[in-house]
Amino acid sequence: MTIELWETDDPADARFALGASGLLGAFNRAGVLTAADVHVAARTADLVGELSEEVRLAVALAVRAARHGSVCVDLASLAADGESGADLPWPDVAQWQDAVAASAVAAQSVVRVDEGLLYLDRYWREETQVRDDLVARLAADPPPVADPARLHESAERLFPGEGYAEQRTAALAAATQATTVLTGGPGTGKTTTVAGVLALLTEQALAAGDRPLRIALTAPTGKAAARLQEAVVEAQRADRFDDDDRARLTGLTAATLHRLLGWRPGSRTRFKHHRGNRLPHDVIVVDETSMVSLTMMARLLEAVRPETRLILVGDPDQLASVEAGAVLADLVGGLRERAPETVAELVTTRRFHGTIDRLAQALRAADADEVVDLLRAGAADVELVDPGDAAAMAALRADLTGHAVGVRAAALGGDPAAALAAAEQHRLLCAHREGPWGAAHWNRQVERWLAEETGAPVGATWGHEWYAGRPILVTSNDYGLGLFNGDTGVVVQSGVDPTELRAVIASGEPLTFAPSRLGDIETLHAMTVHKSQGSQARTVTVLLPPVDSPLLTRELFYTAATRAQERLRVVGTEDAVRAAVATTARRATGLRRRLLG
């Protein structure tokens, strides 16, 4: 486990815990712990009467781990790594682990020590619960198949010949077992497979004389849910689906996980559906499972009935949830060995062609030489732009400005559909939120260029935050308005008066609101790679951060690159490209080991 230190050059930095002493103070001044880590650990220890400095340090490191996306801490590996990179008074590991296990914070279930791993109690409970629920589902008898012969006959029709063999095998597996993890890179046909599975299962329900299946389509964000619904509907238009298939699947809608589980006011981690009030569905499909945190997976599994077919869909090579956990990667790694029949992998790409496809494969294989060669090959669909190349950066400015002008022109014309379509033509993706290569900076920069190009004072810099042509991103769930984190839209002019503005959100059917009704909204000329998951654009520009950025990882690069449908532009040095390919986003978890054990 790598220790990432924060910069301690500024004595006024709010991350310093003023007055902290002992081990907590030493690790805070070295940039390992922040003030938040120190204060949480100190306050918690005070409440239970824990005086040991070593134990307080362990609690602070567990808090720090959760902040960085890990659900536990391997104190032995952390100390070993720290000793090689910082002159800090690390405790003796064996004595340290024993002291924590025998401490008051362990006795009061603040932390748990489990096979050498240190957990905050919440994450230990959630991880063990996910393991227990999955193992129970694997041990239970799968839902019966009414007509196996018809199942295989229909699978041959929906996925004919060798060209669809992967998808046919995956669909049959999902139709005949209670739990399936369906994986594959973008464009490998995961959603087409899901549509086929649903067609098979609805046909089986009819053959058995059962009531119509209750099917739930869900994803972590509103944008991902909308794309899932669109993709399932689009898949049914293929000739392989007959009119009966389409009729049985008519009316399927997708919702966010929060909406599916039932939002409860005042709680972000508890829902109306739980172990005592299970979800009523016969089939639940979860798309973009790589974005699902450990907490949300625990809440989902406890709410799913044992007889429900659960299909978890996603790409384990993408970025994990912004919250703690790496659930999909753990499920794939653990179940592949424990119950390999539950993991169905699609590898044949159908969306990408040419260089983008080859680049995605090279990134998955961690082949830095191949990645660099492809970026420098001069292909029409992929290019590498050196940020020090003035001419290339001028061309980037022209493209970004032209895209913003096009969106604004459609918005001024009062055409919501055209404005939404124009906004989806290009995405500028950043690793960071702040800083010279962050999304906030580039949003302001594009607005300045747009103002210079059009002569209109647009953007917060000019005091006009709301303007026609402003692309927007919803950043939190608003159940009253039916808006969800990840929804995107654009502001359009609704009349001849330029002050008559409406925000149009592309959430399934477009929703229209007065701007004053919207709360947590960001401008979307640029966005972070994390927030781009579950979306696509014809052209994608990726701004790679400098080589010393802790966010520069292969998962981030792969996720960003595979948002592009037709053209990909990477802005960064060759050193940054190689650093990204060589660095993996390492999160400490115990779920894979638990599934194996």
Coordinates of C-alpha atoms in Angstrom, one line a residue:
M1 CA 0.0 0.0 0.0
T2 CA 1.5 3.3 -1.1
I3 CA 1.6 6.3 1.2
E4 CA 0.7 9.5 -0.6
L5 CA 1.9 12.5 1.3
W6 CA 0.2 15.9 1.0
E7 CA 2.4 19.0 0.6
T8 CA 3.4 20.5 3.9
D9 CA 5.1 23.7 2.6
D10 CA 2.4 26.1 3.7
P11 CA 2.3 26.5 7.5
A12 CA -1.3 28.0 7.2
D13 CA -2.6 24.9 5.4
A14 CA -5.9 23.8 7.0
R15 CA -4.7 20.2 7.0
F16 CA -2.3 20.8 9.8
A17 CA -3.7 19.8 13.2
L18 CA -2.4 22.6 15.4
G19 CA -1.6 21.5 18.8
A20 CA -1.4 17.8 17.9
S21 CA 1.5 16.0 19.6
G22 CA 3.0 12.6 19.9
L23 CA 2.6 10.2 17.0
L24 CA -0.5 11.9 15.6
G25 CA 1.4 15.2 15.5
A26 CA 4.4 13.7 13.9
F27 CA 2.4 11.9 11.1
N28 CA 0.4 15.0 10.6
R29 CA 3.4 17.2 10.1
A30 CA 4.9 14.7 7.7
G31 CA 1.9 14.9 5.4
V32 CA 0.6 11.4 6.1
L33 CA -2.5 12.4 8.2
T34 CA -4.7 15.5 7.8
A35 CA -6.3 17.4 10.6
A36 CA -9.5 15.6 10.0
D37 CA -7.8 12.2 10.5
V38 CA -6.1 13.4 13.7
H39 CA -9.3 14.9 15.2
V40 CA -11.5 12.0 14.5
A41 CA -9.0 9.6 16.0
A42 CA -8.3 11.7 19.0
R43 CA -12.0 12.4 19.7
T44 CA -13.0 8.7 19.3
A45 CA -10.2 7.6 21.6
D46 CA -11.1 10.1 24.2
L47 CA -14.7 8.9 24.2
V48 CA -13.8 5.3 25.0
G49 CA -10.8 6.1 27.2
E50 CA -8.1 4.9 24.9
L51 CA -4.7 6.5 25.9
S52 CA -2.2 4.6 23.7
E53 CA -0.6 6.7 21.1
E54 CA 0.0 3.7 18.9
V55 CA -3.7 2.8 18.9
R56 CA -4.7 6.4 18.2
L57 CA -2.4 6.4 15.2
A58 CA -3.9 3.2 13.9
V59 CA -7.4 4.7 14.2
A60 CA -6.3 7.8 12.3
L61 CA -4.8 5.6 9.5
A62 CA -8.0 3.7 9.2
V63 CA -9.9 7.0 8.8
R64 CA -7.3 8.1 6.3
A65 CA -7.7 4.8 4.4
A66 CA -11.5 5.3 4.0
R67 CA -10.9 8.9 2.8
H68 CA -8.7 7.4 0.0
G69 CA -11.2 4.8 -1.0
S70 CA -9.8 1.8 1.0
V71 CA -12.0 -0.1 3.4
C72 CA -9.2 -1.4 5.6
V73 CA -5.5 -0.9 6.4
D74 CA -2.8 -3.5 6.3
L75 CA -0.6 -2.0 9.0
A76 CA 2.3 -4.2 8.2
S77 CA 2.6 -3.2 4.5
L78 CA 1.8 0.4 5.3
A79 CA 4.6 0.6 7.8
A80 CA 7.0 -1.2 5.5
D81 CA 6.2 1.3 2.7
G82 CA 6.3 4.2 5.0
E83 CA 9.7 3.2 6.5
S84 CA 11.2 3.3 3.0
G85 CA 9.8 6.7 2.1
A86 CA 9.6 8.8 5.2
D87 CA 11.6 9.1 8.5
L88 CA 8.7 8.5 10.8
P89 CA 8.5 6.6 14.2
W90 CA 6.5 3.6 12.9
P91 CA 5.6 1.3 15.8
D92 CA 6.7 -2.4 15.8
V93 CA 4.1 -4.0 13.6
A94 CA 3.5 -7.2 15.6
Q95 CA 3.1 -5.4 18.9
W96 CA 1.1 -2.7 17.2
Q97 CA -1.5 -5.1 15.9
D98 CA -1.7 -6.8 19.2
A99 CA -2.2 -3.5 21.0
V100 CA -5.0 -2.5 18.7
A101 CA -6.8 -5.8 19.0
A102 CA -6.7 -5.6 22.8
S103 CA -7.5 -1.9 22.9
A104 CA -10.6 -0.1 24.2
V105 CA -11.5 1.1 20.6
A106 CA -11.6 -2.5 19.5
A107 CA -13.6 -3.6 22.6
Q108 CA -16.2 -0.8 21.8
S109 CA -16.3 -1.9 18.2
V110 CA -14.9 1.3 16.8
V111 CA -12.3 -0.7 14.9
R112 CA -11.9 -4.4 14.0
V113 CA -8.7 -6.4 13.5
D114 CA -9.3 -9.3 11.1
E115 CA -6.5 -11.5 9.9
G116 CA -4.0 -8.6 10.0
L117 CA -6.3 -6.0 8.5
L118 CA -7.6 -3.1 10.4
Y119 CA -11.1 -1.9 9.7
L120 CA -13.4 0.8 10.9
D121 CA -16.3 -1.1 12.3
R122 CA -18.8 0.0 9.6
Y123 CA -16.7 -1.3 6.7
W124 CA -16.0 -4.6 8.4
R125 CA -19.7 -5.2 8.9
E126 CA -20.5 -4.2 5.3
E127 CA -17.7 -6.4 3.8
T128 CA -18.6 -9.4 5.9
Q129 CA -22.3 -8.9 5.1
V130 CA -21.6 -8.7 1.3
R131 CA -19.6 -11.9 1.5
D132 CA -22.3 -13.7 3.6
D133 CA -25.1 -12.6 1.3
L134 CA -23.3 -13.6 -1.9
V135 CA -22.2 -17.0 -0.5
A136 CA -25.8 -17.6 0.6
R137 CA -27.0 -16.8 -2.9
L138 CA -24.4 -19.1 -4.4
A139 CA -25.5 -22.0 -2.1
A140 CA -29.2 -21.6 -2.8
D141 CA -31.0 -23.4 -5.6
P142 CA -31.3 -21.1 -8.7
P143 CA -34.7 -20.1 -10.0
P144 CA -36.1 -22.9 -12.2
V145 CA -36.2 -22.8 -16.0
A146 CA -39.7 -23.7 -17.3
D147 CA -38.6 -24.9 -20.8
P148 CA -34.9 -25.6 -21.2
A149 CA -35.3 -26.6 -24.9
R150 CA -37.1 -23.4 -25.7
L151 CA -34.5 -21.4 -23.7
H152 CA -31.7 -22.7 -25.9
E153 CA -33.7 -22.3 -29.1
S154 CA -34.5 -18.7 -28.3
A155 CA -30.9 -18.0 -27.3
E156 CA -29.7 -19.3 -30.8
R157 CA -32.2 -16.9 -32.4
L158 CA -31.3 -13.9 -30.3
F159 CA -27.5 -14.6 -30.5
P160 CA -27.0 -16.5 -33.8
G161 CA -23.8 -18.1 -35.0
E162 CA -20.2 -17.8 -33.9
G163 CA -20.3 -14.0 -34.1
Y164 CA -22.5 -13.9 -31.0
A165 CA -21.2 -17.0 -29.2
E166 CA -19.8 -15.0 -26.3
Q167 CA -23.0 -13.2 -25.7
R168 CA -25.1 -16.4 -26.1
T169 CA -23.1 -18.2 -23.5
A170 CA -23.3 -15.3 -21.1
A171 CA -27.0 -14.9 -21.6
L172 CA -27.7 -18.6 -21.0
A173 CA -25.6 -18.5 -17.8
A174 CA -27.5 -15.4 -16.5
A175 CA -30.9 -17.0 -17.4
T176 CA -30.1 -20.2 -15.5
Q177 CA -28.5 -19.0 -12.2
A178 CA -29.4 -16.6 -9.4
T179 CA -26.3 -14.4 -9.5
T180 CA -24.3 -13.4 -12.6
V181 CA -21.4 -10.9 -12.9
L182 CA -21.3 -9.8 -16.5
T183 CA -18.0 -8.1 -17.4
G184 CA -16.3 -6.7 -20.4
G185 CA -14.9 -3.5 -21.8
P186 CA -17.0 -0.8 -23.5
G187 CA -18.6 -1.9 -26.8
T188 CA -18.4 -5.6 -26.0
G189 CA -22.2 -6.0 -26.0
K190 CA -23.0 -6.1 -22.3
T191 CA -26.3 -4.3 -22.7
T192 CA -27.3 -6.3 -25.8
T193 CA -26.7 -9.4 -23.7
V194 CA -28.8 -8.0 -20.9
A195 CA -31.6 -7.3 -23.4
G196 CA -31.4 -10.8 -24.7
V197 CA -31.4 -12.3 -21.1
L198 CA -34.6 -10.3 -20.3
A199 CA -36.2 -11.5 -23.5
L200 CA -35.3 -15.1 -22.6
L201 CA -36.6 -14.8 -19.0
T202 CA -39.9 -13.1 -20.0
E203 CA -40.5 -15.9 -22.5
Q204 CA -39.8 -18.5 -19.8
A205 CA -42.3 -16.8 -17.5
L206 CA -44.9 -17.0 -20.2
A207 CA -44.2 -20.6 -20.9
A208 CA -44.6 -21.4 -17.2
G209 CA -47.9 -19.5 -17.0
D210 CA -46.6 -17.1 -14.5
R211 CA -47.5 -13.4 -14.1
P212 CA -45.3 -11.0 -16.1
L213 CA -41.8 -10.6 -14.6
R214 CA -41.1 -7.6 -12.4
I215 CA -37.8 -6.3 -13.8
A216 CA -35.7 -3.5 -12.4
L217 CA -33.0 -1.8 -14.4
T218 CA -30.7 0.3 -12.2
A219 CA -27.3 2.1 -12.1
P220 CA -25.5 4.3 -9.6
T221 CA -26.1 7.6 -11.3
G222 CA -29.0 9.2 -13.3
K223 CA -26.9 9.4 -16.4
A224 CA -25.9 5.8 -16.3
A225 CA -29.4 4.7 -15.6
A226 CA -30.7 6.7 -18.6
R227 CA -28.1 5.2 -20.9
L228 CA -28.9 1.7 -19.7
Q229 CA -32.6 2.3 -20.5
E230 CA -31.7 3.7 -23.9
A231 CA -29.3 0.9 -24.7
V232 CA -31.8 -1.8 -23.8
V233 CA -34.5 -0.2 -25.9
E234 CA -32.0 0.2 -28.8
A235 CA -30.9 -3.4 -28.6
Q236 CA -34.5 -4.6 -29.1
R237 CA -34.6 -2.9 -32.5
A238 CA -32.3 -5.5 -33.9
D239 CA -33.9 -8.0 -36.3
R240 CA -33.0 -10.9 -34.0
F241 CA -35.7 -9.6 -31.6
D242 CA -39.2 -10.5 -32.8
D243 CA -42.4 -8.6 -32.1
D244 CA -43.2 -10.8 -29.2
D245 CA -39.8 -10.1 -27.6
R246 CA -40.4 -6.4 -28.0
A247 CA -44.0 -6.5 -26.7
R248 CA -42.9 -8.4 -23.6
L249 CA -40.1 -5.8 -22.8
T250 CA -42.2 -2.7 -23.6
G251 CA -42.2 -0.1 -20.9
L252 CA -39.0 -1.0 -19.1
T253 CA -37.5 2.0 -17.3
A254 CA -34.3 2.4 -15.4
A255 CA -33.7 4.2 -12.1
T256 CA -30.8 5.0 -9.9
L257 CA -29.9 2.6 -7.1
H258 CA -31.0 5.3 -4.5
R259 CA -34.4 5.5 -6.1
L260 CA -34.8 1.7 -6.5
L261 CA -33.9 1.1 -2.8
G262 CA -36.2 3.9 -1.7
W263 CA -34.6 7.2 -0.4
R264 CA -35.2 8.0 3.2
P265 CA -35.0 11.6 4.3
G266 CA -32.0 12.3 6.6
S267 CA -30.0 9.2 5.7
R268 CA -27.5 8.5 2.9
T269 CA -26.9 4.9 3.8
R270 CA -30.3 3.5 4.8
F271 CA -33.3 2.9 2.6
K272 CA -36.9 1.9 2.6
H273 CA -36.1 -1.5 1.2
H274 CA -33.9 -3.7 3.4
R275 CA -33.8 -7.3 4.8
G276 CA -37.2 -6.8 6.5
N277 CA -38.8 -5.2 3.4
R278 CA -37.3 -6.7 0.3
L279 CA -37.5 -5.5 -3.2
P280 CA -40.4 -7.1 -5.1
H281 CA -38.6 -7.7 -8.4
D282 CA -37.9 -11.0 -10.1
V283 CA -34.9 -9.8 -12.0
I284 CA -32.6 -6.9 -11.1
V285 CA -29.9 -5.6 -13.5
V286 CA -27.3 -3.3 -12.1
D287 CA -25.2 -1.5 -14.8
E288 CA -21.9 0.3 -14.2
T289 CA -21.3 -1.8 -11.1
S290 CA -17.7 -0.6 -11.0
M291 CA -19.1 2.7 -9.6
V292 CA -21.0 0.9 -6.8
S293 CA -19.4 1.5 -3.4
L294 CA -19.2 -1.2 -0.7
T295 CA -21.9 0.5 1.3
M296 CA -24.4 0.5 -1.6
M297 CA -23.6 -3.1 -2.6
A298 CA -24.4 -4.1 1.0
R299 CA -27.7 -2.2 1.0
L300 CA -28.6 -3.8 -2.4
L301 CA -27.8 -7.4 -1.4
E302 CA -29.7 -7.2 1.8
A303 CA -32.8 -5.9 -0.1
V304 CA -32.8 -8.5 -2.9
R305 CA -35.0 -11.6 -2.4
P306 CA -33.1 -14.9 -2.4
E307 CA -35.2 -16.1 -5.5
T308 CA -34.5 -12.9 -7.5
R309 CA -32.1 -13.2 -10.4
L310 CA -29.3 -10.6 -9.9
I311 CA -27.2 -9.5 -12.8
L312 CA -24.2 -7.2 -12.0
V313 CA -22.8 -5.6 -15.2
G314 CA -19.6 -3.6 -15.5
D315 CA -16.0 -3.2 -16.4
P316 CA -13.6 -4.0 -13.6
D317 CA -10.8 -2.1 -15.4
Q318 CA -12.6 1.2 -15.0
L319 CA -12.3 3.5 -12.0
A320 CA -13.9 2.3 -8.8
S321 CA -16.5 4.2 -6.8
V322 CA -15.6 7.6 -5.4
E323 CA -16.6 6.1 -2.1
A324 CA -14.8 3.3 -0.3
G325 CA -14.4 -0.1 -1.9
A326 CA -13.5 -1.8 -5.2
V327 CA -16.5 -4.1 -5.3
L328 CA -16.7 -5.2 -8.9
A329 CA -13.0 -6.0 -9.2
D330 CA -13.2 -7.9 -5.9
L331 CA -16.3 -9.8 -7.1
V332 CA -14.7 -10.8 -10.4
G333 CA -11.4 -11.8 -8.7
G334 CA -13.1 -13.8 -5.9
L335 CA -15.9 -15.4 -7.8
R336 CA -13.8 -16.4 -10.7
E337 CA -12.1 -18.9 -8.4
R338 CA -14.9 -19.7 -6.0
A339 CA -17.8 -20.0 -8.5
P340 CA -16.4 -19.4 -12.1
E341 CA -19.7 -20.1 -13.7
T342 CA -21.1 -16.9 -12.2
V343 CA -18.6 -14.7 -14.0
A344 CA -19.3 -14.2 -17.7
E345 CA -16.8 -12.1 -19.6
L346 CA -17.2 -10.5 -23.0
V347 CA -14.0 -9.6 -24.9
T348 CA -15.0 -8.9 -28.5
T349 CA -15.4 -5.2 -29.0
R350 CA -18.3 -4.1 -31.2
R351 CA -18.4 -0.3 -30.5
F352 CA -14.8 0.7 -31.2
H353 CA -12.9 0.3 -34.4
G354 CA -9.4 1.0 -35.3
T355 CA -7.0 2.7 -33.0
I356 CA -9.4 3.4 -30.1
D357 CA -10.1 -0.3 -29.7
R358 CA -6.4 -1.2 -29.9
L359 CA -5.5 1.6 -27.4
A360 CA -8.1 0.3 -24.9
Q361 CA -6.7 -3.2 -25.2
A362 CA -3.1 -1.9 -24.7
L363 CA -4.2 -0.1 -21.6
R364 CA -5.9 -3.2 -20.2
A365 CA -2.7 -5.1 -20.9
A366 CA -0.5 -2.3 -19.3
D367 CA 1.6 -2.2 -22.5
A368 CA 3.1 1.4 -22.2
D369 CA 5.1 1.1 -25.4
E370 CA 2.1 0.0 -27.4
V371 CA 0.0 2.9 -25.9
V372 CA 2.6 5.5 -26.8
D373 CA 3.0 4.0 -30.3
L374 CA -0.7 4.2 -31.0
L375 CA -1.0 7.7 -29.7
R376 CA 1.9 8.8 -31.9
A377 CA 0.9 6.8 -35.0
G378 CA -0.9 9.8 -36.6
A379 CA -4.2 7.9 -36.9
A380 CA -7.4 9.9 -37.6
D381 CA -9.2 8.8 -34.5
V382 CA -6.5 9.1 -31.8
E383 CA -3.8 11.7 -31.2
L384 CA -1.4 12.8 -28.5
V385 CA -1.0 16.5 -27.9
D386 CA 2.0 17.8 -26.0
P387 CA 0.9 20.7 -23.7
G388 CA 4.1 22.5 -24.7
D389 CA 3.2 22.5 -28.4
A390 CA 1.7 26.0 -28.9
A391 CA 0.2 25.3 -32.3
A392 CA -1.5 22.1 -31.0
M393 CA -2.9 23.9 -27.9
A394 CA -4.2 26.7 -30.2
A395 CA -6.0 24.0 -32.2
L396 CA -7.4 22.6 -28.9
R397 CA -8.7 26.1 -28.0
A398 CA -10.3 26.4 -31.4
D399 CA -12.1 23.1 -31.0
L400 CA -13.3 23.8 -27.5
T401 CA -14.5 27.2 -28.4
G402 CA -16.2 26.0 -31.6
H403 CA -18.1 23.3 -29.6
A404 CA -19.2 25.9 -27.0
V405 CA -20.4 28.2 -29.8
G406 CA -22.3 25.4 -31.4
V407 CA -24.1 24.5 -28.2
R408 CA -24.9 28.2 -27.6
A409 CA -26.3 28.7 -31.1
A410 CA -28.7 25.7 -30.7
A411 CA -29.7 27.0 -27.3
L412 CA -30.4 30.5 -28.5
G413 CA -32.6 29.0 -31.2
G414 CA -34.8 27.6 -28.5
D415 CA -34.3 24.0 -29.7
P416 CA -33.7 21.8 -26.6
A417 CA -33.2 18.6 -28.6
A418 CA -30.6 20.2 -30.8
A419 CA -28.8 21.9 -27.9
L420 CA -28.7 18.5 -26.0
A421 CA -27.4 16.8 -29.0
A422 CA -24.7 19.4 -29.6
A423 CA -23.6 19.2 -26.0
E424 CA -23.0 15.5 -26.3
Q425 CA -20.7 15.8 -29.3
H426 CA -17.6 16.5 -27.2
R427 CA -16.4 15.9 -23.7
L428 CA -13.3 17.5 -22.0
L429 CA -12.2 15.2 -19.2
C430 CA -9.9 16.1 -16.4
A431 CA -8.3 14.1 -13.6
H432 CA -8.6 16.8 -11.0
R433 CA -11.4 19.2 -10.0
E434 CA -9.1 22.1 -9.2
G435 CA -5.7 23.4 -10.4
P436 CA -4.4 24.3 -13.8
W437 CA -5.4 20.9 -15.2
G438 CA -8.7 20.7 -13.3
A439 CA -12.3 20.8 -14.5
A440 CA -13.1 24.0 -12.6
H441 CA -10.2 25.9 -14.3
W442 CA -11.1 24.6 -17.8
N443 CA -14.8 25.4 -17.3
R444 CA -13.8 29.0 -16.6
Q445 CA -11.3 29.1 -19.5
V446 CA -13.9 27.8 -22.1
E447 CA -16.4 30.4 -20.9
R448 CA -13.8 33.2 -21.3
W449 CA -13.1 32.0 -24.9
L450 CA -16.8 31.8 -25.6
A451 CA -17.3 35.3 -24.3
E452 CA -14.4 36.6 -26.5
E453 CA -15.8 34.7 -29.6
T454 CA -19.4 35.8 -29.2
G455 CA -19.1 39.2 -27.5
A456 CA -21.6 38.0 -24.9
P457 CA -20.7 38.3 -21.2
V458 CA -21.3 34.6 -20.3
G459 CA -20.1 32.8 -17.3
A460 CA -19.5 33.5 -13.6
T461 CA -16.5 35.6 -14.4
W462 CA -18.9 38.2 -16.0
G463 CA -21.6 37.8 -13.4
H464 CA -23.8 35.8 -15.7
E465 CA -23.7 32.2 -14.3
W466 CA -26.9 31.2 -16.2
Y467 CA -26.7 31.8 -19.9
A468 CA -28.1 30.2 -23.0
G469 CA -25.8 27.4 -24.1
R470 CA -24.5 26.6 -20.6
P471 CA -24.0 22.8 -20.4
I472 CA -24.8 21.7 -16.9
L473 CA -24.2 18.6 -14.6
V474 CA -26.4 17.7 -11.6
T475 CA -24.2 16.9 -8.7
S476 CA -26.6 15.6 -6.1
N477 CA -30.0 13.8 -6.0
D478 CA -33.1 15.9 -5.8
Y479 CA -36.0 13.5 -5.3
G480 CA -38.6 16.3 -5.4
L481 CA -37.6 17.3 -8.9
G482 CA -36.7 13.8 -10.1
L483 CA -33.1 14.7 -10.7
F484 CA -30.1 12.6 -9.8
N485 CA -26.4 12.9 -9.5
G486 CA -24.9 12.6 -12.9
D487 CA -27.8 13.9 -14.9
T488 CA -26.7 16.3 -17.7
G489 CA -28.4 19.1 -19.6
V490 CA -28.2 22.5 -21.2
V491 CA -29.7 25.9 -20.6
V492 CA -31.8 27.2 -23.5
Q493 CA -33.5 30.4 -24.4
S494 CA -37.3 29.9 -24.3
G495 CA -38.4 33.1 -25.9
V496 CA -37.3 36.3 -27.7
D497 CA -36.2 37.8 -24.3
P498 CA -32.6 36.6 -23.7
T499 CA -33.4 36.5 -19.9
E500 CA -36.1 33.8 -20.5
L501 CA -34.0 30.8 -19.8
R502 CA -34.9 27.2 -19.1
A503 CA -32.7 24.3 -18.0
V504 CA -33.4 21.1 -20.0
I505 CA -32.1 17.9 -18.3
A506 CA -31.6 14.8 -20.4
S507 CA -33.0 12.3 -17.9
G508 CA -34.9 9.7 -20.1
E509 CA -37.5 12.1 -21.4
P510 CA -36.1 15.6 -21.2
L511 CA -37.2 17.6 -18.1
T512 CA -37.5 21.4 -18.2
F513 CA -37.0 23.7 -15.2
A514 CA -36.6 27.3 -14.3
P515 CA -32.9 27.8 -13.4
S516 CA -33.9 29.1 -10.0
R517 CA -35.4 25.7 -9.1
L518 CA -32.1 23.9 -9.5
G519 CA -29.7 23.5 -6.6
D520 CA -26.4 21.6 -6.9
I521 CA -25.4 22.3 -10.5
E522 CA -22.0 22.6 -12.2
T523 CA -21.0 23.9 -15.6
L524 CA -20.1 21.1 -18.0
H525 CA -17.7 22.5 -20.6
A526 CA -15.3 20.2 -18.7
M527 CA -15.8 17.4 -16.2
T528 CA -13.8 15.0 -14.1
V529 CA -13.2 11.5 -15.4
H530 CA -14.9 10.1 -12.3
K531 CA -18.1 11.9 -13.2
S532 CA -17.9 10.8 -16.9
Q533 CA -18.5 7.2 -16.1
G534 CA -21.6 5.9 -17.6
S535 CA -21.5 8.4 -20.5
Q536 CA -20.1 8.7 -24.0
A537 CA -19.3 11.3 -26.5
R538 CA -18.4 11.3 -30.2
T539 CA -15.1 13.1 -29.4
V540 CA -13.3 13.1 -26.1
T541 CA -10.3 15.2 -25.0
V542 CA -8.4 13.9 -22.0
L543 CA -6.2 16.2 -20.0
L544 CA -3.6 14.1 -18.3
P545 CA -2.2 15.7 -15.1
P546 CA 1.6 15.9 -14.4
V547 CA 3.5 12.7 -13.5
D548 CA 3.5 13.5 -9.8
S549 CA -0.3 13.5 -9.6
P550 CA -1.7 10.8 -7.3
L551 CA -4.7 10.5 -9.6
L552 CA -2.7 9.6 -12.6
T553 CA -3.5 5.9 -12.9
R554 CA -4.2 3.3 -15.6
E555 CA -7.8 3.0 -14.5
L556 CA -8.3 6.7 -14.9
F557 CA -6.7 6.8 -18.3
Y558 CA -8.6 3.7 -19.5
T559 CA -12.0 5.1 -18.2
A560 CA -11.4 8.4 -19.9
A561 CA -10.2 6.9 -23.2
T562 CA -13.1 4.5 -23.5
R563 CA -15.7 7.4 -23.2
A564 CA -14.8 8.2 -26.9
Q565 CA -17.0 6.8 -29.6
E566 CA -15.2 8.1 -32.7
R567 CA -12.2 10.3 -31.8
L568 CA -9.9 10.6 -28.8
R569 CA -7.4 13.4 -28.1
V570 CA -5.0 12.9 -25.2
V571 CA -3.3 16.1 -23.9
G572 CA -0.2 15.2 -21.9
T573 CA 3.5 14.4 -22.1
E574 CA 4.8 11.0 -23.0
D575 CA 6.1 10.7 -19.4
A576 CA 2.6 11.3 -18.1
V577 CA 1.2 8.6 -20.5
R578 CA 3.8 6.1 -19.3
A579 CA 3.3 6.9 -15.6
A580 CA -0.5 6.4 -16.0
V581 CA 0.0 3.0 -17.7
A582 CA 2.4 1.9 -15.0
T583 CA 0.4 3.0 -12.0
T584 CA -2.7 1.2 -10.7
A585 CA -5.3 2.5 -8.3
R586 CA -4.6 0.4 -5.3
R587 CA -7.3 0.1 -2.8
A588 CA -7.0 -2.0 0.4
T589 CA -10.0 -4.4 0.7
G590 CA -10.6 -7.9 2.1
L591 CA -13.7 -8.9 0.0
R592 CA -11.8 -10.8 -2.6
R593 CA -10.0 -12.8 0.1
R594 CA -13.2 -13.4 2.0
L595 CA -14.9 -14.8 -1.1
L596 CA -12.0 -17.1 -1.7
G597 CA -11.9 -18.3 1.9

